[in-house]
Amino acid sequence: MKQKTEQEAYLTLASLCANAEHCQWEMREKMRRWELSEEAQTRILNRLVSERYIDDVRFARAFVKDKVKYNKWGRRKVEQALWQKHIDEDIRQQVLDEIADEDYVLVLRPMLQQKRKSIKANSDYELNGKLIRFAVSRGFTMDIIKQCISVSDEDEFMV
């Protein structure tokens, strides 16, 4: 890959950030691949932040909203993805706390109803176990899963 000058890198990153939300870590990774010096990376990043092209809180809000609404992810999976993008713990918790449990329930309940149609099971216990594993794999917490699966015996949820 051709090495970019500091100005070229800035213009490229500013253009990217003007079109979509990005976090500081993503931009730093791009600059690292372009083999820019640490000092140049810091200068460019500071400029992008000061000009409000990059805002990790704004990015996290958009990211969480999109992943819950369109990808139908639960809190744990979204939290893991934010961690992988090196979003600060404080920002992660703040943004994730803005999503109400009811929003997760509204996403999970139709998914479980659809999944229930395609699961083959010998008993309700086995069916619920498979549904719980499916929901957990999508990143939903047990309290949300319990709200979405109707079970007569609460002990059946212990997997």
C-alpha positions as CSV (number, residue, x, y, z in Angstrom):
1,M,0.0,0.0,0.0
2,K,1.3,3.5,-0.9
3,Q,2.3,5.5,2.1
4,K,0.2,8.6,2.6
5,T,1.3,12.0,3.6
6,E,-0.2,13.5,6.8
7,Q,-2.4,15.9,4.8
8,E,-3.6,13.1,2.5
9,A,-4.4,10.9,5.5
10,Y,-6.3,13.7,7.1
11,L,-8.4,14.4,4.0
12,T,-9.2,10.7,3.5
13,L,-10.2,10.2,7.1
14,A,-12.3,13.4,7.2
15,S,-14.1,12.2,4.1
16,L,-14.8,8.8,5.6
17,C,-16.0,10.3,8.9
18,A,-18.3,12.8,7.0
19,N,-20.1,9.8,5.4
20,A,-20.4,7.5,8.4
21,E,-19.7,7.3,12.1
22,H,-16.3,5.9,13.0
23,C,-14.5,5.6,16.3
24,Q,-10.9,6.8,17.2
25,W,-9.6,3.2,17.2
26,E,-10.8,2.5,13.6
27,M,-9.1,5.7,12.4
28,R,-5.9,4.9,14.3
29,E,-5.9,1.4,12.7
30,K,-6.2,2.9,9.2
31,M,-3.3,5.3,9.9
32,R,-1.2,2.4,11.3
33,R,-1.7,0.5,8.0
34,W,-0.7,3.6,6.1
35,E,2.5,3.5,8.2
36,L,2.1,7.0,9.6
37,S,4.3,7.9,12.5
38,E,2.7,7.9,16.0
39,E,3.1,11.7,16.2
40,A,1.3,12.2,12.9
41,Q,-1.5,9.8,14.0
42,T,-2.0,11.8,17.2
43,R,-2.1,15.1,15.4
44,I,-4.6,13.9,12.8
45,L,-6.7,12.2,15.4
46,N,-6.8,15.3,17.6
47,R,-7.7,17.4,14.7
48,L,-10.6,15.1,13.7
49,V,-11.9,15.1,17.2
50,S,-11.6,18.9,17.6
51,E,-13.5,19.4,14.3
52,R,-16.1,16.9,15.5
53,Y,-15.6,14.4,12.7
54,I,-15.0,11.7,15.4
55,D,-16.9,11.5,18.6
56,D,-16.8,8.1,20.4
57,V,-20.0,8.7,22.3
58,R,-21.9,9.6,19.1
59,F,-20.4,6.6,17.4
60,A,-21.4,4.3,20.2
61,R,-25.0,5.5,20.3
62,A,-25.3,5.0,16.5
63,F,-23.6,1.6,16.7
64,V,-25.8,0.3,19.6
65,K,-29.0,1.6,17.9
66,D,-28.1,-0.1,14.6
67,K,-27.0,-3.4,16.1
68,V,-30.1,-3.8,18.2
69,K,-32.5,-2.6,15.6
70,Y,-31.1,-4.1,12.4
71,N,-28.8,-6.9,13.4
72,K,-31.1,-7.9,16.3
73,W,-28.2,-8.2,18.8
74,G,-28.6,-8.4,22.6
75,R,-26.8,-6.3,25.2
76,R,-23.9,-8.6,25.7
77,K,-23.1,-9.0,22.0
78,V,-23.2,-5.2,21.5
79,E,-21.1,-4.7,24.6
80,Q,-18.5,-7.1,23.3
81,A,-18.4,-5.4,19.9
82,L,-17.9,-2.0,21.5
83,W,-15.1,-3.5,23.6
84,Q,-13.4,-4.8,20.4
85,K,-13.6,-1.3,19.0
86,H,-11.8,0.0,22.2
87,I,-14.6,2.2,23.3
88,D,-14.1,3.3,26.9
89,E,-16.0,1.4,29.6
90,D,-17.8,4.6,30.8
91,I,-19.1,5.3,27.3
92,R,-20.1,1.7,26.8
93,Q,-22.1,1.6,30.0
94,Q,-23.7,5.0,29.5
95,V,-24.8,4.2,25.9
96,L,-26.0,0.6,26.7
97,D,-28.0,1.9,29.7
98,E,-29.9,4.2,27.4
99,I,-31.5,1.2,25.7
100,A,-34.6,0.1,27.7
101,D,-35.2,-3.6,28.4
102,E,-38.5,-3.3,26.5
103,D,-36.5,-2.5,23.3
104,Y,-34.6,-5.8,23.7
105,V,-37.9,-7.6,24.4
106,L,-39.5,-6.1,21.3
107,V,-36.5,-7.4,19.2
108,L,-36.2,-10.9,20.9
109,R,-39.8,-11.9,21.1
110,P,-40.5,-12.1,17.3
111,M,-37.1,-13.8,16.7
112,L,-38.0,-16.5,19.2
113,Q,-41.5,-16.9,17.7
114,Q,-39.9,-17.4,14.3
115,K,-37.2,-19.7,15.6
116,R,-39.8,-21.8,17.5
117,K,-41.3,-22.8,14.2
118,S,-38.0,-24.3,12.9
119,I,-36.8,-26.1,16.0
120,K,-37.4,-29.8,16.3
121,A,-37.7,-30.9,19.9
122,N,-39.2,-33.9,21.9
123,S,-40.5,-31.8,24.8
124,D,-41.2,-28.3,25.9
125,Y,-38.2,-28.5,28.1
126,E,-35.9,-29.3,25.2
127,L,-37.6,-26.7,23.0
128,N,-37.1,-24.0,25.6
129,G,-33.5,-25.0,26.1
130,K,-32.8,-24.6,22.4
131,L,-34.6,-21.3,22.3
132,I,-32.6,-20.1,25.3
133,R,-29.3,-21.1,23.7
134,F,-30.3,-19.3,20.5
135,A,-31.1,-16.1,22.4
136,V,-27.9,-16.3,24.5
137,S,-25.9,-16.7,21.3
138,R,-27.5,-13.5,20.0
139,G,-26.2,-11.7,23.1
140,F,-29.4,-11.5,25.1
141,T,-29.4,-11.7,28.9
142,M,-31.4,-14.3,30.9
143,D,-33.7,-11.7,32.4
144,I,-34.8,-10.6,28.9
145,I,-35.0,-14.2,27.7
146,K,-37.2,-15.1,30.6
147,Q,-39.6,-12.3,29.7
148,C,-39.9,-13.6,26.1
149,I,-40.3,-17.3,26.7
150,S,-43.4,-18.5,28.5
151,V,-42.5,-21.4,30.8
152,S,-44.6,-22.8,33.6
153,D,-41.5,-23.9,35.6
154,E,-38.8,-21.2,36.3
155,D,-36.3,-24.0,37.0
156,E,-36.3,-25.0,33.3
157,F,-34.3,-21.8,32.5
158,M,-31.2,-23.1,34.3
159,V,-29.0,-24.3,31.5
